[in-house]
PDB file of C-alpha atoms in Angstrom:
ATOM      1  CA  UNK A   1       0.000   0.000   0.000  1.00 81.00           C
ATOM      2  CA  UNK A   2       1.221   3.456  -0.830  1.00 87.00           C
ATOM      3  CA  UNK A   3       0.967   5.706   2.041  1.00 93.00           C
ATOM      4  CA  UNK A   4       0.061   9.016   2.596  1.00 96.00           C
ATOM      5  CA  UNK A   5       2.495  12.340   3.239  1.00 97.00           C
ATOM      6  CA  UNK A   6       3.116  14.977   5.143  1.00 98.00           C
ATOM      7  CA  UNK A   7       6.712  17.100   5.684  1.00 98.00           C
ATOM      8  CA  UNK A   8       9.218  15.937   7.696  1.00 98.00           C
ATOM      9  CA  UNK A   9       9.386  18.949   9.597  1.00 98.00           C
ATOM     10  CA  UNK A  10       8.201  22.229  10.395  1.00 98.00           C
ATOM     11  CA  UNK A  11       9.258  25.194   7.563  1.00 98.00           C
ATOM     12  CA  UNK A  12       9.205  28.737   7.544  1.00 98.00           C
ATOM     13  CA  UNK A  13       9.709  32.109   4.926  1.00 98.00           C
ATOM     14  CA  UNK A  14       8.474  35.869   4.092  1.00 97.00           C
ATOM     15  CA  UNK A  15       7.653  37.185   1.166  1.00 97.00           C
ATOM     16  CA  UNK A  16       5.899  40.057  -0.721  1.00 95.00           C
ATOM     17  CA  UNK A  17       1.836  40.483  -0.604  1.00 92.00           C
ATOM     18  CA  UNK A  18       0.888  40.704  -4.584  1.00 88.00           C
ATOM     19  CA  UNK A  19      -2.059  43.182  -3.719  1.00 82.00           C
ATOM     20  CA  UNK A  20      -1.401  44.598  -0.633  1.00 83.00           C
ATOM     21  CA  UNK A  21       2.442  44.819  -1.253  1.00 87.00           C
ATOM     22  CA  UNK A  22       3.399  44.060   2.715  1.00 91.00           C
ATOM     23  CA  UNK A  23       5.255  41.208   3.830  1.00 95.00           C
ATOM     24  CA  UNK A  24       3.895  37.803   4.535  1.00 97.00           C
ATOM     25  CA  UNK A  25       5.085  35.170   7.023  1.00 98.00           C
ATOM     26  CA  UNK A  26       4.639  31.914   5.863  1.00 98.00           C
ATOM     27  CA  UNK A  27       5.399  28.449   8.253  1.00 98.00           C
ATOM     28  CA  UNK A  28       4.745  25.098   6.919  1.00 98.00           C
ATOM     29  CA  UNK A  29       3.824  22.271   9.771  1.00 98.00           C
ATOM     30  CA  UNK A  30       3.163  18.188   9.303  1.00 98.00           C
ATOM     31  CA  UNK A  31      -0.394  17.333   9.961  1.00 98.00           C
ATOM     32  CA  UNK A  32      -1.829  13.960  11.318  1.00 98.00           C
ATOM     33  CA  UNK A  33      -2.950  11.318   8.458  1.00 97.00           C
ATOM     34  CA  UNK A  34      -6.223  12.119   6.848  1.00 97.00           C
ATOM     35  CA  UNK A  35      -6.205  15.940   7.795  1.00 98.00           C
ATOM     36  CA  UNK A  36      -5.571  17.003   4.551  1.00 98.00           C
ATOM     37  CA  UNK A  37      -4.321  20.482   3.812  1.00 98.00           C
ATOM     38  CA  UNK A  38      -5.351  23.343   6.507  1.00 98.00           C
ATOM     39  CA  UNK A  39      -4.433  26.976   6.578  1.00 98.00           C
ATOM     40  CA  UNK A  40      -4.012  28.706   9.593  1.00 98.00           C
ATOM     41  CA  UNK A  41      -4.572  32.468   9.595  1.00 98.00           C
ATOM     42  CA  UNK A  42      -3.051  32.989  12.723  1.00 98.00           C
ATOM     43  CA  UNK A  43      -3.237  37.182  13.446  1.00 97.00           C
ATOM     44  CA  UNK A  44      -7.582  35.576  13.389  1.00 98.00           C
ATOM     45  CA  UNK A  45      -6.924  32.248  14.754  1.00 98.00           C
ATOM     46  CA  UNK A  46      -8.880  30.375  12.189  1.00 98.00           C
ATOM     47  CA  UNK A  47      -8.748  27.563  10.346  1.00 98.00           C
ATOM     48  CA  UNK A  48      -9.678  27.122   6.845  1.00 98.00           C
ATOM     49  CA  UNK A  49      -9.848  23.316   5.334  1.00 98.00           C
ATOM     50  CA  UNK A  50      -8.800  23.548   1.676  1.00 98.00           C
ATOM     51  CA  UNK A  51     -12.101  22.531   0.221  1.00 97.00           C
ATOM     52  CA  UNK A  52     -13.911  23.469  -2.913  1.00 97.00           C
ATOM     53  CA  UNK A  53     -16.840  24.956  -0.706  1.00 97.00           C
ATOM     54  CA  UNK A  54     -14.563  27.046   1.039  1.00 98.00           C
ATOM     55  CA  UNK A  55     -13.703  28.752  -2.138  1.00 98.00           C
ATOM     56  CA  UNK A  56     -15.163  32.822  -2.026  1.00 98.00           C
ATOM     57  CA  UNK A  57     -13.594  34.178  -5.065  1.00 96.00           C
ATOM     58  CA  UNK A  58     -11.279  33.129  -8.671  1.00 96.00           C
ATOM     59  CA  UNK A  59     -11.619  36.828 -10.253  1.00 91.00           C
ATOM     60  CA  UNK A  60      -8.017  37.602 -10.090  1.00 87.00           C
ATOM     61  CA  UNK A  61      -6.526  34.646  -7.797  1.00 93.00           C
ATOM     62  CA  UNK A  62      -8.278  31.206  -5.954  1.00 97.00           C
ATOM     63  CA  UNK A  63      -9.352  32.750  -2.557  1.00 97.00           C
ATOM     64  CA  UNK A  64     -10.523  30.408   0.134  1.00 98.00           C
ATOM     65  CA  UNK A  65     -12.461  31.559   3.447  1.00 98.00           C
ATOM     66  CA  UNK A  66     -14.062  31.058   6.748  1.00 98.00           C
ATOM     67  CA  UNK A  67     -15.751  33.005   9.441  1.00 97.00           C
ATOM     68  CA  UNK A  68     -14.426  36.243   8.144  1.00 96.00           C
ATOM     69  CA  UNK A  69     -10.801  34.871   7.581  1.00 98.00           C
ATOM     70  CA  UNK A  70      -9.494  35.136   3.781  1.00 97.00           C
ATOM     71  CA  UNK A  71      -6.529  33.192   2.240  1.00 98.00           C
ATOM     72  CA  UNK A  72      -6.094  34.413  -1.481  1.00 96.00           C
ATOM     73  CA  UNK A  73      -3.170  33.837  -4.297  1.00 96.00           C
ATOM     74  CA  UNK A  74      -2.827  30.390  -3.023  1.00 98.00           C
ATOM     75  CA  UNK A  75      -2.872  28.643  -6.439  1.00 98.00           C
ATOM     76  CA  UNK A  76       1.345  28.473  -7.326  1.00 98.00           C
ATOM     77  CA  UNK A  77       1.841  27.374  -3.762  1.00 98.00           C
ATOM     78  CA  UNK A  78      -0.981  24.327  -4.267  1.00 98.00           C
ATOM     79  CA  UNK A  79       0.631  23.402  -7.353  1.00 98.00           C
ATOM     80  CA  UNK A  80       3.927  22.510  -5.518  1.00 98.00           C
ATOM     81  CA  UNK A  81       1.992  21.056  -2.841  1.00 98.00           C
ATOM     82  CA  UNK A  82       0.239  18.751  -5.749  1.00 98.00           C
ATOM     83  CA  UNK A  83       3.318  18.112  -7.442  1.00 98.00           C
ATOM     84  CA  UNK A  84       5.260  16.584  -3.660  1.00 97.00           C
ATOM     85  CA  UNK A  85       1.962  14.447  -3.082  1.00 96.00           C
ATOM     86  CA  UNK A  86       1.391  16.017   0.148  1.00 98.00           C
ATOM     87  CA  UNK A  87      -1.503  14.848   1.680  1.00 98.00           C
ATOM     88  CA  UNK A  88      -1.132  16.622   5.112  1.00 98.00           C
ATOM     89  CA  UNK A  89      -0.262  19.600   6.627  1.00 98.00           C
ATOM     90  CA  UNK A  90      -1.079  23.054   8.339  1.00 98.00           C
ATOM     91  CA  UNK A  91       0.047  26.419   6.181  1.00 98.00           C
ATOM     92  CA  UNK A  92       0.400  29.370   9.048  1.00 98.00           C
ATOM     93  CA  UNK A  93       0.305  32.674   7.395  1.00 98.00           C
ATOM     94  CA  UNK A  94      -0.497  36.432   9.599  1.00 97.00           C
ATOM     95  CA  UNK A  95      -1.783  38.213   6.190  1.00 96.00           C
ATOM     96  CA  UNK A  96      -4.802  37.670   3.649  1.00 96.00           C
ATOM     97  CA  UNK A  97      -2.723  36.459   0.938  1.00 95.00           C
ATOM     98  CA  UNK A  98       0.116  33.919  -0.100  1.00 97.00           C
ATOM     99  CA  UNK A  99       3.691  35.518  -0.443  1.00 97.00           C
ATOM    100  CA  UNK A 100       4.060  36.278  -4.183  1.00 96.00           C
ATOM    101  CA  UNK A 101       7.545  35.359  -4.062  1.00 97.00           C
ATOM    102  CA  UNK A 102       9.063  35.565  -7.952  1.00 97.00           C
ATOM    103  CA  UNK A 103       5.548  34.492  -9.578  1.00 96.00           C
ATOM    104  CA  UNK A 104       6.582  31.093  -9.660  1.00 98.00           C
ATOM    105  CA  UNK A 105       6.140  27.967  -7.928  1.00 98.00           C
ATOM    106  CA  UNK A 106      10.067  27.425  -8.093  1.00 98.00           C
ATOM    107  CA  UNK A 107      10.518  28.902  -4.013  1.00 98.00           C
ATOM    108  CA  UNK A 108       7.683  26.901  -2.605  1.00 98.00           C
ATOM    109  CA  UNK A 109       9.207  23.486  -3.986  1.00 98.00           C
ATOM    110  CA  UNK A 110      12.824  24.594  -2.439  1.00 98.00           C
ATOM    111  CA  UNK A 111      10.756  24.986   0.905  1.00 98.00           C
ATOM    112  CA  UNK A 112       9.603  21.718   0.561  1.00 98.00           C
ATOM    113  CA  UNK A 113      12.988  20.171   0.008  1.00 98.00           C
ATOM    114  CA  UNK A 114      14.100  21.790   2.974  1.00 98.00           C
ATOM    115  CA  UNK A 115      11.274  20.389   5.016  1.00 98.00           C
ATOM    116  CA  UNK A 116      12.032  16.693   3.908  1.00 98.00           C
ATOM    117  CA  UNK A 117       8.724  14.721   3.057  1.00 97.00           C
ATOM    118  CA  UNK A 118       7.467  11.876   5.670  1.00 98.00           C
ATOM    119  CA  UNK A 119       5.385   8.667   4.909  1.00 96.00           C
ATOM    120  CA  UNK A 120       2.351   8.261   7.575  1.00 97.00           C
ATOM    121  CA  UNK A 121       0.467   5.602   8.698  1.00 95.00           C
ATOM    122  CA  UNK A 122      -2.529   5.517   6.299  1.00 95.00           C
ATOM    123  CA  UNK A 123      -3.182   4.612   2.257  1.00 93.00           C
ATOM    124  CA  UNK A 124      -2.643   7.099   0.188  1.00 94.00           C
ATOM    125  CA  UNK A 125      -5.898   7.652  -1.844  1.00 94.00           C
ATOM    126  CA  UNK A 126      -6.318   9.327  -4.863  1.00 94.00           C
ATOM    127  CA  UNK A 127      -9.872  10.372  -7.012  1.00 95.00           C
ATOM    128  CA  UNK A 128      -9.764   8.100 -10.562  1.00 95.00           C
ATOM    129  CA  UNK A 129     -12.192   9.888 -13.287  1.00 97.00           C
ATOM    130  CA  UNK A 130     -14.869   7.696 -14.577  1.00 97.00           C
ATOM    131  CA  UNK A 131     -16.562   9.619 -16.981  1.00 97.00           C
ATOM    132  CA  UNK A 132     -16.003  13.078 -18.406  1.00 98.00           C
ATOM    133  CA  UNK A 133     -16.937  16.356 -16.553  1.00 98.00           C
ATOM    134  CA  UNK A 134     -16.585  19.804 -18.643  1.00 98.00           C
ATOM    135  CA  UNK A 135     -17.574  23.254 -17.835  1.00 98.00           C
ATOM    136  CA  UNK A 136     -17.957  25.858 -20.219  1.00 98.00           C
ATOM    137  CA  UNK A 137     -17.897  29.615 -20.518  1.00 98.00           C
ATOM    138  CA  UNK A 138     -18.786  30.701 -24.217  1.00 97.00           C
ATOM    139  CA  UNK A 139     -15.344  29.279 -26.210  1.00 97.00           C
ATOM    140  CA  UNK A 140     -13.963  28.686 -22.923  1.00 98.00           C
ATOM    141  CA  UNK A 141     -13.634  25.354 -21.468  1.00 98.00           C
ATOM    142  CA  UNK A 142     -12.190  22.961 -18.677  1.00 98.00           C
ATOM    143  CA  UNK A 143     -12.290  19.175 -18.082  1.00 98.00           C
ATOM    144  CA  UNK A 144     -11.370  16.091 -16.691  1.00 98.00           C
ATOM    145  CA  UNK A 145     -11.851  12.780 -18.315  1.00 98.00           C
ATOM    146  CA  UNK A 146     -11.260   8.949 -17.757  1.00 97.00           C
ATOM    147  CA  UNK A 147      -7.270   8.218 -18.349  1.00 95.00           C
ATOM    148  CA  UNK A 148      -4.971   5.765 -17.257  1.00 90.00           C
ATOM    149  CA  UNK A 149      -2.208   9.056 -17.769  1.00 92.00           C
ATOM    150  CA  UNK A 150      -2.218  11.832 -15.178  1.00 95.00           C
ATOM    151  CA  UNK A 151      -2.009  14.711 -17.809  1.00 97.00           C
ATOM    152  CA  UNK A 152      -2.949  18.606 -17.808  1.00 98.00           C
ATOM    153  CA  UNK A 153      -3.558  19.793 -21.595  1.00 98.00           C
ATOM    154  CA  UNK A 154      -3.687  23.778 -21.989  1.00 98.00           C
ATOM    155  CA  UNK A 155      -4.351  25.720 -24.782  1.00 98.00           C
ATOM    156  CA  UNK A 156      -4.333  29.555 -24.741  1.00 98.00           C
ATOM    157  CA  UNK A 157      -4.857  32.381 -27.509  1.00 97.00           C
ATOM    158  CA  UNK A 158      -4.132  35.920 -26.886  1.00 96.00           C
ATOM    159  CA  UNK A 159      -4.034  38.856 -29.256  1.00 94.00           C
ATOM    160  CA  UNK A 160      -0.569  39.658 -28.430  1.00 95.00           C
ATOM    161  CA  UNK A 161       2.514  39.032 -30.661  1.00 96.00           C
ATOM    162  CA  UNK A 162       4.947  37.407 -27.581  1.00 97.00           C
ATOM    163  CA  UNK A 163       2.171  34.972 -26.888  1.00 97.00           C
ATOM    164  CA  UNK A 164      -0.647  34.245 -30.008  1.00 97.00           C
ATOM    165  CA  UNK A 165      -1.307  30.832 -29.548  1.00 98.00           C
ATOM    166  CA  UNK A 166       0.442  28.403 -27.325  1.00 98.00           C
ATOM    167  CA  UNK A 167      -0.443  24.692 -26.337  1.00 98.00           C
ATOM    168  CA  UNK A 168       1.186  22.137 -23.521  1.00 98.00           C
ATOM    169  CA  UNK A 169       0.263  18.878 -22.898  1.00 98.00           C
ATOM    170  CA  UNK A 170       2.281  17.768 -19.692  1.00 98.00           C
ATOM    171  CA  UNK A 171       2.135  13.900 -18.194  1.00 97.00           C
ATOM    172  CA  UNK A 172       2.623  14.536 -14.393  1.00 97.00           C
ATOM    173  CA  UNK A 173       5.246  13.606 -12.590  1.00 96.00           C
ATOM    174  CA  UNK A 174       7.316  15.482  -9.685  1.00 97.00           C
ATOM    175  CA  UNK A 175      10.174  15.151 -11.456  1.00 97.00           C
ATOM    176  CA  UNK A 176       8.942  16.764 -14.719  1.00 97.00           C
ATOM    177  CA  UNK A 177       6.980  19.638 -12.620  1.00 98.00           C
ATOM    178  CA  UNK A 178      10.100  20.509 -10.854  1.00 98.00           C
ATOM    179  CA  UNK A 179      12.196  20.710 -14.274  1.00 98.00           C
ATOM    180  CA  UNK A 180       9.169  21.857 -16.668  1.00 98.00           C
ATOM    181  CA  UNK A 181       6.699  23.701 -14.620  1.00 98.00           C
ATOM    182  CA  UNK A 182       7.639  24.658 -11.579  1.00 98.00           C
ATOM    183  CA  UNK A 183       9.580  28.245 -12.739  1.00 98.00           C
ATOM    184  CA  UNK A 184       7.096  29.413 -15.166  1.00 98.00           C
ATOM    185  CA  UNK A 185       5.968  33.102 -13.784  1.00 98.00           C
ATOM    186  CA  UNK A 186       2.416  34.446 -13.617  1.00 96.00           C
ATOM    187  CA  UNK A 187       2.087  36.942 -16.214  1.00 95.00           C
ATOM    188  CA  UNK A 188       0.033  40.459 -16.870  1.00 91.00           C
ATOM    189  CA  UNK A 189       0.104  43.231 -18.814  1.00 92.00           C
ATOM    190  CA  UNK A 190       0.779  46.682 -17.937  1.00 90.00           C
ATOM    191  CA  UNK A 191      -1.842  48.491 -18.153  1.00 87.00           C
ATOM    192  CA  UNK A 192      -4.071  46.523 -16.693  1.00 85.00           C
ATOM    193  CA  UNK A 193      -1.291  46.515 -13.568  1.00 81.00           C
ATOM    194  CA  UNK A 194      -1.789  50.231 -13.983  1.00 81.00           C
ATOM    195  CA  UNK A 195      -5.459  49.868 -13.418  1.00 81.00           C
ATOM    196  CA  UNK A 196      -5.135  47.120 -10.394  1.00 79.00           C
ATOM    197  CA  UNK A 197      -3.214  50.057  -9.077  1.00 81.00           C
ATOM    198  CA  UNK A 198      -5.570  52.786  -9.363  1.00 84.00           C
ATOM    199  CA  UNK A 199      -7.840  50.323  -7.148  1.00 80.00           C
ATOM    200  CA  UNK A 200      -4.733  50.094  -4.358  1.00 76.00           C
ATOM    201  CA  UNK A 201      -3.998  45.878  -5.795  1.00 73.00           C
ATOM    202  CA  UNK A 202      -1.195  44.508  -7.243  1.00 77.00           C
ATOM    203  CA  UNK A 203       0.865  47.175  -5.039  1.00 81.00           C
ATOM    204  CA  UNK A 204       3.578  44.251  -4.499  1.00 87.00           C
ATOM    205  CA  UNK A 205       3.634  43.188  -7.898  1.00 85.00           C
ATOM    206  CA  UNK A 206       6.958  43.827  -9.967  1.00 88.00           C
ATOM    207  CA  UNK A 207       9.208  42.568 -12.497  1.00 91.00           C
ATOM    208  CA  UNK A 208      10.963  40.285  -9.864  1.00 93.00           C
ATOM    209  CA  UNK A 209       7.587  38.375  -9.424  1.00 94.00           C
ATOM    210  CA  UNK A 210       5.426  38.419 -13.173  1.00 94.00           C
ATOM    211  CA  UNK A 211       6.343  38.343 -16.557  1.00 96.00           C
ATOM    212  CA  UNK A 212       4.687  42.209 -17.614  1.00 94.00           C
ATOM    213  CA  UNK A 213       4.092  42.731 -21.029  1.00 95.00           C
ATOM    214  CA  UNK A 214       3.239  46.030 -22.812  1.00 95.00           C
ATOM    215  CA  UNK A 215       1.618  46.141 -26.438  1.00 94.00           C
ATOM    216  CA  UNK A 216       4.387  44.641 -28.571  1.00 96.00           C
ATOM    217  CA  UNK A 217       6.904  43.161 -25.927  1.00 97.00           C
ATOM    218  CA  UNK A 218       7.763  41.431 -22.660  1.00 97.00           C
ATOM    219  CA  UNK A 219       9.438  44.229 -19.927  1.00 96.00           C
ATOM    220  CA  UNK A 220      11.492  41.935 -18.521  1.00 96.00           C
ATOM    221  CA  UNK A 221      14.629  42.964 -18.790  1.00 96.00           C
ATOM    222  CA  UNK A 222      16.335  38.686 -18.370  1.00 97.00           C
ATOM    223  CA  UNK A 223      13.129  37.813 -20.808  1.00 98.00           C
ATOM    224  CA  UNK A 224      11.459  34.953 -20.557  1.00 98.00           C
ATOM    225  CA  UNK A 225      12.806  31.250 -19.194  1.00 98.00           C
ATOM    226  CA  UNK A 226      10.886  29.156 -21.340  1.00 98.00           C
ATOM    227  CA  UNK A 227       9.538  30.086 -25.338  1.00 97.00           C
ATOM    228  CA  UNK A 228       5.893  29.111 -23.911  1.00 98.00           C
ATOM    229  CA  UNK A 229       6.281  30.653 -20.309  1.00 98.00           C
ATOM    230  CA  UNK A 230       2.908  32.011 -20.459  1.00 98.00           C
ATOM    231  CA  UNK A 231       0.678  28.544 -21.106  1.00 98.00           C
ATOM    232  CA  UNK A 232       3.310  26.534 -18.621  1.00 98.00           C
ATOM    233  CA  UNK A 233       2.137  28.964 -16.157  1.00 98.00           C
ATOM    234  CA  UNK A 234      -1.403  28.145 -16.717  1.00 98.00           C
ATOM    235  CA  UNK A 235      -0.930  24.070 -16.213  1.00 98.00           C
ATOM    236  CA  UNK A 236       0.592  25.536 -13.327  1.00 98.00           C
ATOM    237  CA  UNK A 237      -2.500  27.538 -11.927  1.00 98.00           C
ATOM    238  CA  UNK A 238      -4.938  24.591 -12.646  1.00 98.00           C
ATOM    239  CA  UNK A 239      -2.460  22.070 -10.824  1.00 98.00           C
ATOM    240  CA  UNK A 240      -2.764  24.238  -8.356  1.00 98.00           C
ATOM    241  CA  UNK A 241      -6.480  24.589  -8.261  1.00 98.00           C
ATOM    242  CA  UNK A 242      -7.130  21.105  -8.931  1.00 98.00           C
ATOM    243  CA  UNK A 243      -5.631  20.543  -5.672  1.00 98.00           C
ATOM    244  CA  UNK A 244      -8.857  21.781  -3.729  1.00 98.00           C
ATOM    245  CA  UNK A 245     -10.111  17.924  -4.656  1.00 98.00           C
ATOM    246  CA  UNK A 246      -8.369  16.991  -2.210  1.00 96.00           C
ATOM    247  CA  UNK A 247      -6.703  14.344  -3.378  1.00 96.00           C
ATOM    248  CA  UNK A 248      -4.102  13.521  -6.656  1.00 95.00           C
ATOM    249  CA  UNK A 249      -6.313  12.570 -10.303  1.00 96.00           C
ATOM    250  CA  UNK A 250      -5.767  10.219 -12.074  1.00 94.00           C
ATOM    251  CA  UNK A 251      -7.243  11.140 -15.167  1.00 96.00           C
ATOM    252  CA  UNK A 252      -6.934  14.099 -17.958  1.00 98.00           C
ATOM    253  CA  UNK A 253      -7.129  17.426 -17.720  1.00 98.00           C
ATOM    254  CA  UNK A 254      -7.914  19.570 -20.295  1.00 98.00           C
ATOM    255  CA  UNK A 255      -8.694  23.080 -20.975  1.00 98.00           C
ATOM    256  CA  UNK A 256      -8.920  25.719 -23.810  1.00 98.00           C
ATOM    257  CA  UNK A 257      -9.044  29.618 -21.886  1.00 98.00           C
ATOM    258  CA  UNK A 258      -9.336  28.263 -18.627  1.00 97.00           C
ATOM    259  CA  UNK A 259      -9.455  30.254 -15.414  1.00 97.00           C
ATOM    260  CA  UNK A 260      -9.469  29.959 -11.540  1.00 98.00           C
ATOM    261  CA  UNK A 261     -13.518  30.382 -12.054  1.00 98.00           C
ATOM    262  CA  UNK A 262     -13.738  27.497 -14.346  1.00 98.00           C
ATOM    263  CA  UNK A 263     -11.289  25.188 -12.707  1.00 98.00           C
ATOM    264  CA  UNK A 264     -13.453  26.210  -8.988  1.00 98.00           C
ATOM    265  CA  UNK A 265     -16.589  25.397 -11.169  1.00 98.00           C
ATOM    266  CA  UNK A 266     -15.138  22.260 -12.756  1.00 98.00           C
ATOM    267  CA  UNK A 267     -14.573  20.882  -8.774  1.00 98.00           C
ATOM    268  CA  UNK A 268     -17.700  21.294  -7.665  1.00 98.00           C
ATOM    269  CA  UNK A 269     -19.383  19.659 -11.049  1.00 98.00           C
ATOM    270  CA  UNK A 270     -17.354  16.800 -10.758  1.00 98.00           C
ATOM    271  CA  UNK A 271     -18.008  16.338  -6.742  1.00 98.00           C
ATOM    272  CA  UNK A 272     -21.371  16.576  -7.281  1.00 98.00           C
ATOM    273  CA  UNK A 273     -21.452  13.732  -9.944  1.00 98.00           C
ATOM    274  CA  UNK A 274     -20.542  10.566  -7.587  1.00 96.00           C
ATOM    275  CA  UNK A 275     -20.785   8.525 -10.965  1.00 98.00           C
ATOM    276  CA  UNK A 276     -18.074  10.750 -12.429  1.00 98.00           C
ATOM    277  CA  UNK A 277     -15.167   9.289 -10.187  1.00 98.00           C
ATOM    278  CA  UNK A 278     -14.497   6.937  -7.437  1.00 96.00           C
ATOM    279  CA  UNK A 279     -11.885   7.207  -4.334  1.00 95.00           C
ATOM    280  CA  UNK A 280      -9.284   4.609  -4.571  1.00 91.00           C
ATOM    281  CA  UNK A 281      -6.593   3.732  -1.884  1.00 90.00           C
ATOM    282  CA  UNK A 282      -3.961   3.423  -3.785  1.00 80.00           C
ATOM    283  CA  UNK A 283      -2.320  -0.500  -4.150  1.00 76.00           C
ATOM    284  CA  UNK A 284       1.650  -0.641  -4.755  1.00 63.00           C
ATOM    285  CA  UNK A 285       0.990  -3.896  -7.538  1.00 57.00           C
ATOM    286  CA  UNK A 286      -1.672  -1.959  -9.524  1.00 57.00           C
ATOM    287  CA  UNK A 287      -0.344   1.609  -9.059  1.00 66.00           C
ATOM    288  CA  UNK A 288       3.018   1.362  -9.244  1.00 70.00           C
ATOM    289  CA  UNK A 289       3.458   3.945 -11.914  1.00 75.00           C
ATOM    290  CA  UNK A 290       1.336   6.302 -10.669  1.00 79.00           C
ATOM    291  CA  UNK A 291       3.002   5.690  -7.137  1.00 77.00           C
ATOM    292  CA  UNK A 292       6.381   6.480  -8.954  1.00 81.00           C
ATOM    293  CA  UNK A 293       5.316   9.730 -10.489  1.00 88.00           C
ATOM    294  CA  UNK A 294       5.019  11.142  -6.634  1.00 84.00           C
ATOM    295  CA  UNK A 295       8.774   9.845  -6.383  1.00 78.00           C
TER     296      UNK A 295
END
């Protein structure tokens, strides 16, 4: 039986607010078997479970909440979190909002190396798609369907001349997230930064933490780190949101436009459809690969 995981030990950080531009203290703790992932606001003392139905807003950012108590930005964070097969542990922060750190997911996987990861007591389970779920928004689209493969497949189309029209299909492992995934930034362009500004958000955003793009170019000044930074980023965003199941999928995603709204939407479709997937404790002799893609 392949067990479940929390870290080894206890982690902590600071970082940068996106909106509110103040620092964030971050501290990582292992949780008991079958706790699943809890965040801790602790200037409220509240606990928020990371469930879909503790989700309270995907315009800008996923944003989970509970008895007045807000978490938002947590997306590139989950997607490490999804990527180590963590099944347990508390995330402390004193502030509404993730640290931003460089836009990535890169710093949260090099604070989960340092933690160490620990096997518990209890079968790892993960959520196997039987039948397809898809939500749609105009063109738009997200979905998950029946595969043997644990896959995200992105397509995006902007009317911009860095980006057009980029597609990824990437088959999940930790390994390949780390190497493939992991790094790409969040990007925007500036003047709708200009805008968030006028409205006192994105106050801690900068060119250390997004890719910003004006009308004909990236502002970067290093660039970009991959040729399709921009639709890496969004595999990146729905690993991340897909993690509010709960549990790993075994199954494909797949998405044309997608956004925090859609994926949230797309979580609560498919819980709400028990014939759409089953809950499987996952067997070393018939889930070996799968198993191995955690490795």
């Amino acid at each position: 039986m392949i067990k479940q995981r929390t870290i080894a030990k206890p982690v902590e950080s600071v970082g940068i607010g996106l909106h509110k531009g103040k620092p964030v203290h971050l501290r990582l703790e292992p949780l008991e078997a079958g706790s699943g992932i809890v965040f801790y606001r602790e200037d409220l003392g509240v606990s928020i479970p990371l469930r879909p139905e503790y989700v309270v807003d995907t315009q800008m950012a996923t944003v989970i909440g509970k008895d007045g108590a807000n978490v938002s930005t947590i997306e590139h964070f989950l997607s490490a979190v999804y990527a180590y097969g963590i099944d347990n542990m508390r995330v402390i922060l004193d502030d509404a909002e993730m640290p931003i750190m460089d836009g990535s997911a890169a710093s949260f996987c090099m604070m989960l190396d340092e933690a160490g990861m620990a096997e518990q007591n209890a079968g790892k389970e993960i959520l196997r798609i039987r039948k397809a779920v898809t939500v749609r928004s105009g063109e738009k689209y997200v979905s998950l369907k029946p595969s043997e493969t644990a896959s995200f497949d992105f397509l995006i189309r902007f009317e911009h001349p860095v980006i057009a029209e980029q597609h990824r299909r990437f088959i999940f492992s930790k390994s390949a997230f780390v190497q493939e995934i992991s790094r790409a930034r969040t990007f925007g362009f500036l003047k709708e930064v200009q805008y968030l500004r006028s409205k006192n958000l994105a106050l801690g955003g900068s060119l250390e933490n997004a890719i910003v793009l004006d009308d004909t170019k990236v502002l970067n000044p290093e660039g970009l780190r991959f040729e399709d930074e921009f639709v890496r980023h969004k595999i990146l965003d729905a690993m991340g949101d897909m993690k509010l199941l709960g549990r790993p999928i075994l199954g494909a995603y797949e998405a044309f436009a997608g956004s925090h709204g859609l994926n949230h939407q797309l979580t609560v479709a498919l819980l709400a459809d028990e014939s759409a997937y089953e809950i499987v404790t996952l067997q070393v002799e018939e889930s070996a690969e799968f198993a191995r893609s955690f490795a």
